[in-house]
Amino acid sequence: MINIVLSIGFVFLFTGCFGPSVDHSDSVIVIDAGHGGHDTGATEAGKREKDLVLHITQKLYKEFRSEGYRVYMTRGSDHFLKLGQRTRIADKKDAQVFISIHANAIADRSRFDDVEGIETYYLQKTRDAKSQRIAARENASVLQGTDSLSQNVIVDSVLNGPKIIESHKLAIDVQRHMVKNLKSEFDKVKDGGVRSAPFYVLVGASRPSILVEVGYITNTKERKRLFDSDYQEEIVEGIVEGVGSYIDNRKKEINF
Ligand SMILES: [Zn+2]
């Protein structure tokens, strides 16, 4: 009897120490580099948002793959995608998670070095003026040719969907891990928090979806860091860890 108890104890100990690493092969992730082609996104001091976010997304792709996820990019090169094309890819691949990567900017040149920080957004109408301004800037290019009535209809169609709660949870996990990783290696990293805003790139998404503003290209200190490969590495690892934490928690909710 003691032998059996000891053996069982040993098996638990053994699997506890050397158990298989988490299997992510059933998790599909779609990552979206914002802008592209004629749409440069924010630009400052010769640096362009479309190039930065493509670079970060390519690194993200490699990192998700090495962690065993099935991962797809909406664009892997410098070309423009129309509204709906980005989230349609997420639907086609039946992704668990859709992540759009962007860099932030402000218009007021006199405040360029006052405004910085990493922010994660999920789709929701908002009364917050700052979030509205950022959404308006990011929406400008994807909304070309869409009248305001259809814009309201498409936003309203998803605003009360169950995906808002899931997207909010995903945003919290991703933001927390990104900020933790960046703060461990860099001084004075500003946590801009999780926010809601009506981003049109997230409208067509029928799955948990977030938009990450990795930093302000208009801020001298942050622009330098954004193009630093160590800084990019911390962002990428933070996003992958955040998604992992979100997916693991959903799996636990289903099991219990
Ligand atoms: Zn953008």
mmCIF file of C-alpha atoms and ligand atoms in Angstrom:
data_model
loop_
_atom_site.group_PDB
_atom_site.id
_atom_site.type_symbol
_atom_site.label_atom_id
_atom_site.label_comp_id
_atom_site.label_asym_id
_atom_site.label_seq_id
_atom_site.Cartn_x
_atom_site.Cartn_y
_atom_site.Cartn_z
ATOM 1 C CA MET A 1 0.000 0.000 0.000
ATOM 2 C CA ILE A 2 2.749 2.388 0.976
ATOM 3 C CA ASN A 3 4.482 1.456 -2.230
ATOM 4 C CA ILE A 4 1.391 2.357 -4.257
ATOM 5 C CA VAL A 5 0.977 5.679 -2.441
ATOM 6 C CA LEU A 6 4.639 6.441 -2.948
ATOM 7 C CA SER A 7 4.423 5.537 -6.635
ATOM 8 C CA ILE A 8 1.362 7.731 -7.176
ATOM 9 C CA GLY A 9 3.112 10.544 -5.321
ATOM 10 C CA PHE A 10 6.131 10.102 -7.534
ATOM 11 C CA VAL A 11 4.018 10.186 -10.703
ATOM 12 C CA PHE A 12 2.396 13.476 -9.589
ATOM 13 C CA LEU A 13 5.790 14.899 -8.709
ATOM 14 C CA PHE A 14 7.219 13.719 -12.005
ATOM 15 C CA THR A 15 4.444 15.121 -14.219
ATOM 16 C CA GLY A 16 4.444 18.324 -12.127
ATOM 17 C CA CYS A 17 8.117 18.927 -12.837
ATOM 18 C CA PHE A 18 8.386 17.628 -16.354
ATOM 19 C CA GLY A 19 4.808 17.855 -17.640
ATOM 20 C CA PRO A 20 4.319 18.753 -21.296
ATOM 21 C CA SER A 21 4.511 22.474 -22.083
ATOM 22 C CA VAL A 22 1.173 24.058 -22.963
ATOM 23 C CA ASP A 23 -0.087 22.955 -26.352
ATOM 24 C CA HIS A 24 -1.180 25.986 -28.409
ATOM 25 C CA SER A 25 -1.788 24.170 -31.684
ATOM 26 C CA ASP A 26 -5.578 24.564 -31.301
ATOM 27 C CA SER A 27 -5.251 28.367 -30.993
ATOM 28 C CA VAL A 28 -5.443 30.493 -34.128
ATOM 29 C CA ILE A 29 -4.195 34.088 -33.950
ATOM 30 C CA VAL A 30 -4.561 36.718 -36.678
ATOM 31 C CA ILE A 31 -2.254 39.731 -36.427
ATOM 32 C CA ASP A 32 -2.787 42.866 -38.440
ATOM 33 C CA ALA A 33 -0.133 45.478 -39.261
ATOM 34 C CA GLY A 34 -2.062 48.748 -39.583
ATOM 35 C CA HIS A 35 -2.037 50.919 -42.729
ATOM 36 C CA GLY A 36 0.243 49.987 -45.695
ATOM 37 C CA GLY A 37 0.764 51.021 -49.315
ATOM 38 C CA HIS A 38 -0.406 54.604 -49.993
ATOM 39 C CA ASP A 39 -1.615 54.840 -46.372
ATOM 40 C CA THR A 40 1.562 55.559 -44.368
ATOM 41 C CA GLY A 41 -0.216 56.090 -41.038
ATOM 42 C CA ALA A 42 1.519 58.521 -38.691
ATOM 43 C CA THR A 43 4.879 59.923 -39.855
ATOM 44 C CA GLU A 44 7.542 61.951 -38.051
ATOM 45 C CA ALA A 45 11.262 62.602 -38.547
ATOM 46 C CA GLY A 46 11.363 60.295 -41.567
ATOM 47 C CA LYS A 47 9.835 57.390 -39.636
ATOM 48 C CA ARG A 48 6.561 55.859 -40.825
ATOM 49 C CA GLU A 49 3.945 54.001 -38.794
ATOM 50 C CA LYS A 50 3.258 51.522 -41.627
ATOM 51 C CA ASP A 51 6.912 50.328 -41.620
ATOM 52 C CA LEU A 52 7.215 50.120 -37.832
ATOM 53 C CA VAL A 53 4.019 48.099 -37.356
ATOM 54 C CA LEU A 54 4.881 45.728 -40.212
ATOM 55 C CA HIS A 55 8.252 45.085 -38.596
ATOM 56 C CA ILE A 56 6.718 44.432 -35.151
ATOM 57 C CA THR A 57 4.011 42.219 -36.685
ATOM 58 C CA GLN A 58 6.622 40.112 -38.506
ATOM 59 C CA LYS A 59 8.441 39.593 -35.188
ATOM 60 C CA LEU A 60 5.131 38.737 -33.516
ATOM 61 C CA TYR A 61 4.429 36.185 -36.235
ATOM 62 C CA LYS A 62 7.745 34.416 -35.557
ATOM 63 C CA GLU A 63 7.240 34.483 -31.778
ATOM 64 C CA PHE A 64 3.671 33.115 -31.913
ATOM 65 C CA ARG A 65 4.869 30.370 -34.278
ATOM 66 C CA SER A 66 7.739 29.392 -32.027
ATOM 67 C CA GLU A 67 5.232 29.085 -29.152
ATOM 68 C CA GLY A 68 3.246 26.618 -31.266
ATOM 69 C CA TYR A 69 0.275 28.851 -32.220
ATOM 70 C CA ARG A 70 -1.297 28.821 -35.651
ATOM 71 C CA VAL A 71 -0.770 32.417 -36.712
ATOM 72 C CA TYR A 72 -1.615 34.485 -39.799
ATOM 73 C CA MET A 73 -0.831 38.046 -40.866
ATOM 74 C CA THR A 74 -3.328 40.218 -42.734
ATOM 75 C CA ARG A 75 -0.412 41.758 -44.628
ATOM 76 C CA GLY A 76 3.182 40.533 -44.749
ATOM 77 C CA SER A 77 4.386 43.291 -47.054
ATOM 78 C CA ASP A 78 3.805 46.971 -47.793
ATOM 79 C CA HIS A 79 0.332 47.085 -49.354
ATOM 80 C CA PHE A 80 -3.044 48.624 -48.499
ATOM 81 C CA LEU A 81 -6.059 46.589 -47.366
ATOM 82 C CA LYS A 82 -9.622 47.871 -47.595
ATOM 83 C CA LEU A 83 -12.004 48.111 -44.631
ATOM 84 C CA GLY A 84 -13.297 44.631 -43.915
ATOM 85 C CA GLN A 85 -10.442 42.771 -45.600
ATOM 86 C CA ARG A 86 -8.482 42.634 -42.367
ATOM 87 C CA THR A 87 -11.166 41.171 -40.122
ATOM 88 C CA ARG A 88 -12.452 38.954 -42.965
ATOM 89 C CA ILE A 89 -9.124 37.116 -42.823
ATOM 90 C CA ALA A 90 -9.696 36.541 -39.080
ATOM 91 C CA ASP A 91 -13.157 35.137 -39.820
ATOM 92 C CA LYS A 92 -11.878 32.920 -42.642
ATOM 93 C CA LYS A 93 -9.193 31.431 -40.416
ATOM 94 C CA ASP A 94 -11.668 31.157 -37.519
ATOM 95 C CA ALA A 95 -9.183 32.937 -35.243
ATOM 96 C CA GLN A 96 -9.605 32.971 -31.458
ATOM 97 C CA VAL A 97 -7.976 36.367 -31.303
ATOM 98 C CA PHE A 98 -7.500 39.333 -33.672
ATOM 99 C CA ILE A 99 -4.794 41.895 -32.889
ATOM 100 C CA SER A 100 -4.210 45.069 -34.882
ATOM 101 C CA ILE A 101 -0.870 46.824 -34.342
ATOM 102 C CA HIS A 102 -0.551 50.615 -34.650
ATOM 103 C CA ALA A 103 1.648 53.489 -33.490
ATOM 104 C CA ASN A 104 0.176 56.657 -32.029
ATOM 105 C CA ALA A 105 0.601 60.351 -32.858
ATOM 106 C CA ILE A 106 -0.686 63.754 -31.821
ATOM 107 C CA ALA A 107 -1.288 66.749 -34.061
ATOM 108 C CA ASP A 108 -0.088 69.539 -31.740
ATOM 109 C CA ARG A 109 3.647 69.873 -32.434
ATOM 110 C CA SER A 110 4.226 71.996 -29.311
ATOM 111 C CA ARG A 111 3.180 69.016 -27.144
ATOM 112 C CA PHE A 112 5.055 66.262 -29.043
ATOM 113 C CA ASP A 113 7.412 65.470 -26.154
ATOM 114 C CA ASP A 114 4.679 65.698 -23.478
ATOM 115 C CA VAL A 115 2.526 62.880 -24.820
ATOM 116 C CA GLU A 116 3.726 59.258 -24.710
ATOM 117 C CA GLY A 117 2.678 55.794 -23.615
ATOM 118 C CA ILE A 118 1.447 52.351 -24.608
ATOM 119 C CA GLU A 119 -2.307 51.885 -24.937
ATOM 120 C CA THR A 120 -4.552 48.922 -25.778
ATOM 121 C CA TYR A 121 -8.036 49.453 -27.200
ATOM 122 C CA TYR A 122 -11.150 47.352 -27.645
ATOM 123 C CA LEU A 123 -14.190 48.360 -29.675
ATOM 124 C CA GLN A 124 -16.737 50.461 -27.840
ATOM 125 C CA LYS A 125 -18.334 53.861 -28.319
ATOM 126 C CA THR A 126 -16.795 56.336 -25.938
ATOM 127 C CA ARG A 127 -17.343 59.834 -24.543
ATOM 128 C CA ASP A 128 -13.635 60.171 -23.776
ATOM 129 C CA ALA A 129 -12.302 62.943 -26.025
ATOM 130 C CA LYS A 130 -8.761 61.555 -26.231
ATOM 131 C CA SER A 131 -9.927 58.085 -27.330
ATOM 132 C CA GLN A 132 -12.276 59.691 -29.872
ATOM 133 C CA ARG A 133 -9.410 61.718 -31.350
ATOM 134 C CA ILE A 134 -7.165 58.658 -31.695
ATOM 135 C CA ALA A 135 -9.980 56.627 -33.286
ATOM 136 C CA ALA A 136 -10.729 59.438 -35.751
ATOM 137 C CA ARG A 137 -7.086 59.518 -36.849
ATOM 138 C CA GLU A 138 -6.840 55.747 -37.299
ATOM 139 C CA ASN A 139 -10.255 55.564 -38.979
ATOM 140 C CA ALA A 140 -9.594 58.258 -41.576
ATOM 141 C CA SER A 141 -8.031 55.981 -44.190
ATOM 142 C CA VAL A 142 -10.207 52.894 -43.743
ATOM 143 C CA LEU A 143 -13.406 54.947 -43.986
ATOM 144 C CA GLN A 144 -12.776 56.390 -47.433
ATOM 145 C CA GLY A 145 -15.953 55.943 -49.470
ATOM 146 C CA THR A 146 -18.160 54.878 -46.540
ATOM 147 C CA ASP A 147 -21.006 57.272 -45.652
ATOM 148 C CA SER A 148 -21.687 58.184 -42.027
ATOM 149 C CA LEU A 149 -24.994 56.288 -41.872
ATOM 150 C CA SER A 150 -23.332 52.965 -42.739
ATOM 151 C CA GLN A 151 -20.522 53.798 -40.334
ATOM 152 C CA ASN A 152 -23.050 54.068 -37.503
ATOM 153 C CA VAL A 153 -24.853 50.905 -38.579
ATOM 154 C CA ILE A 154 -21.690 48.820 -38.591
ATOM 155 C CA VAL A 155 -20.569 50.116 -35.205
ATOM 156 C CA ASP A 156 -24.015 49.610 -33.639
ATOM 157 C CA SER A 157 -24.187 46.063 -34.970
ATOM 158 C CA VAL A 158 -21.306 44.932 -32.758
ATOM 159 C CA LEU A 159 -21.504 47.237 -29.756
ATOM 160 C CA ASN A 160 -23.712 45.029 -27.652
ATOM 161 C CA GLY A 161 -22.181 41.739 -28.736
ATOM 162 C CA PRO A 162 -20.689 39.284 -26.213
ATOM 163 C CA LYS A 163 -17.264 39.835 -27.755
ATOM 164 C CA ILE A 164 -16.921 43.188 -25.986
ATOM 165 C CA ILE A 165 -16.417 41.526 -22.599
ATOM 166 C CA GLU A 166 -13.923 39.024 -24.039
ATOM 167 C CA SER A 167 -12.105 41.745 -25.968
ATOM 168 C CA HIS A 168 -11.853 43.803 -22.792
ATOM 169 C CA LYS A 169 -10.312 40.851 -20.931
ATOM 170 C CA LEU A 170 -7.870 40.250 -23.793
ATOM 171 C CA ALA A 171 -6.901 43.944 -23.790
ATOM 172 C CA ILE A 172 -6.203 43.868 -20.027
ATOM 173 C CA ASP A 173 -3.961 40.772 -20.313
ATOM 174 C CA VAL A 174 -1.983 42.113 -23.288
ATOM 175 C CA GLN A 175 -1.515 45.605 -21.827
ATOM 176 C CA ARG A 176 -0.400 44.214 -18.429
ATOM 177 C CA HIS A 177 2.244 41.903 -19.924
ATOM 178 C CA MET A 178 3.580 44.500 -22.387
ATOM 179 C CA VAL A 179 4.009 47.131 -19.677
ATOM 180 C CA LYS A 180 5.546 44.659 -17.204
ATOM 181 C CA ASN A 181 8.124 43.507 -19.785
ATOM 182 C CA LEU A 182 9.009 47.017 -20.962
ATOM 183 C CA LYS A 183 9.382 48.320 -17.386
ATOM 184 C CA SER A 184 11.761 45.463 -16.541
ATOM 185 C CA GLU A 185 14.245 46.716 -19.161
ATOM 186 C CA PHE A 186 13.519 50.425 -19.715
ATOM 187 C CA ASP A 187 13.102 53.491 -17.468
ATOM 188 C CA LYS A 188 9.974 55.641 -17.301
ATOM 189 C CA VAL A 189 7.717 53.557 -19.519
ATOM 190 C CA LYS A 190 4.261 55.124 -19.525
ATOM 191 C CA ASP A 191 1.293 52.810 -19.102
ATOM 192 C CA GLY A 192 -1.509 54.500 -21.061
ATOM 193 C CA GLY A 193 -3.930 51.790 -19.921
ATOM 194 C CA VAL A 194 -6.782 49.895 -21.536
ATOM 195 C CA ARG A 195 -9.283 52.097 -23.330
ATOM 196 C CA SER A 196 -12.353 51.732 -25.485
ATOM 197 C CA ALA A 197 -12.872 53.523 -28.790
ATOM 198 C CA PRO A 198 -14.799 53.016 -32.039
ATOM 199 C CA PHE A 199 -11.992 51.714 -34.257
ATOM 200 C CA TYR A 200 -13.404 50.612 -37.599
ATOM 201 C CA VAL A 201 -10.734 47.988 -38.173
ATOM 202 C CA LEU A 202 -12.262 46.095 -35.220
ATOM 203 C CA VAL A 203 -15.875 46.511 -36.354
ATOM 204 C CA GLY A 204 -16.112 43.504 -38.640
ATOM 205 C CA ALA A 205 -14.452 41.225 -36.110
ATOM 206 C CA SER A 206 -16.785 38.570 -34.764
ATOM 207 C CA ARG A 207 -14.178 37.419 -32.245
ATOM 208 C CA PRO A 208 -12.193 38.936 -29.348
ATOM 209 C CA SER A 209 -10.282 41.785 -30.970
ATOM 210 C CA ILE A 210 -7.953 44.524 -29.795
ATOM 211 C CA LEU A 211 -5.911 47.350 -31.239
ATOM 212 C CA VAL A 212 -2.495 48.024 -29.692
ATOM 213 C CA GLU A 213 -0.959 51.509 -29.952
ATOM 214 C CA VAL A 214 2.652 50.571 -29.222
ATOM 215 C CA GLY A 215 3.773 54.157 -28.543
ATOM 216 C CA TYR A 216 3.842 57.707 -29.929
ATOM 217 C CA ILE A 217 5.899 58.180 -33.060
ATOM 218 C CA THR A 218 5.645 61.951 -32.401
ATOM 219 C CA ASN A 219 7.472 61.682 -29.041
ATOM 220 C CA THR A 220 11.273 61.898 -29.444
ATOM 221 C CA LYS A 221 12.139 59.439 -26.653
ATOM 222 C CA GLU A 222 9.447 56.942 -27.585
ATOM 223 C CA ARG A 223 10.157 57.129 -31.328
ATOM 224 C CA LYS A 224 13.793 56.210 -30.671
ATOM 225 C CA ARG A 225 12.729 53.292 -28.483
ATOM 226 C CA LEU A 226 10.080 52.055 -30.912
ATOM 227 C CA PHE A 227 12.751 51.521 -33.564
ATOM 228 C CA ASP A 228 15.108 49.809 -31.052
ATOM 229 C CA SER A 229 15.079 46.037 -31.490
ATOM 230 C CA ASP A 230 15.284 45.302 -27.720
ATOM 231 C CA TYR A 231 12.250 47.503 -27.108
ATOM 232 C CA GLN A 232 10.361 45.797 -29.936
ATOM 233 C CA GLU A 233 11.306 42.435 -28.439
ATOM 234 C CA GLU A 234 9.723 43.345 -25.073
ATOM 235 C CA ILE A 235 6.534 44.504 -26.820
ATOM 236 C CA VAL A 236 6.360 41.299 -28.860
ATOM 237 C CA GLU A 237 6.969 39.015 -25.874
ATOM 238 C CA GLY A 238 4.448 40.993 -23.813
ATOM 239 C CA ILE A 239 1.740 40.550 -26.459
ATOM 240 C CA VAL A 240 2.442 36.817 -26.814
ATOM 241 C CA GLU A 241 2.403 36.326 -23.006
ATOM 242 C CA GLY A 242 -0.786 38.383 -22.697
ATOM 243 C CA VAL A 243 -2.564 36.325 -25.371
ATOM 244 C CA GLY A 244 -1.320 33.125 -23.682
ATOM 245 C CA SER A 245 -2.711 34.246 -20.327
ATOM 246 C CA TYR A 246 -6.053 35.219 -21.926
ATOM 247 C CA ILE A 247 -6.412 31.873 -23.766
ATOM 248 C CA ASP A 248 -5.385 29.814 -20.711
ATOM 249 C CA ASN A 249 -7.989 31.601 -18.575
ATOM 250 C CA ARG A 250 -10.735 30.962 -21.174
ATOM 251 C CA LYS A 251 -9.806 27.269 -21.226
ATOM 252 C CA LYS A 252 -10.075 27.133 -17.407
ATOM 253 C CA GLU A 253 -13.513 28.828 -17.561
ATOM 254 C CA ILE A 254 -14.723 26.141 -19.979
ATOM 255 C CA ASN A 255 -13.371 23.293 -17.829
ATOM 256 C CA PHE A 256 -14.865 24.481 -14.510
HETATM 257 ZN ZN ZN B 1 -2.465 53.494 -37.101
#
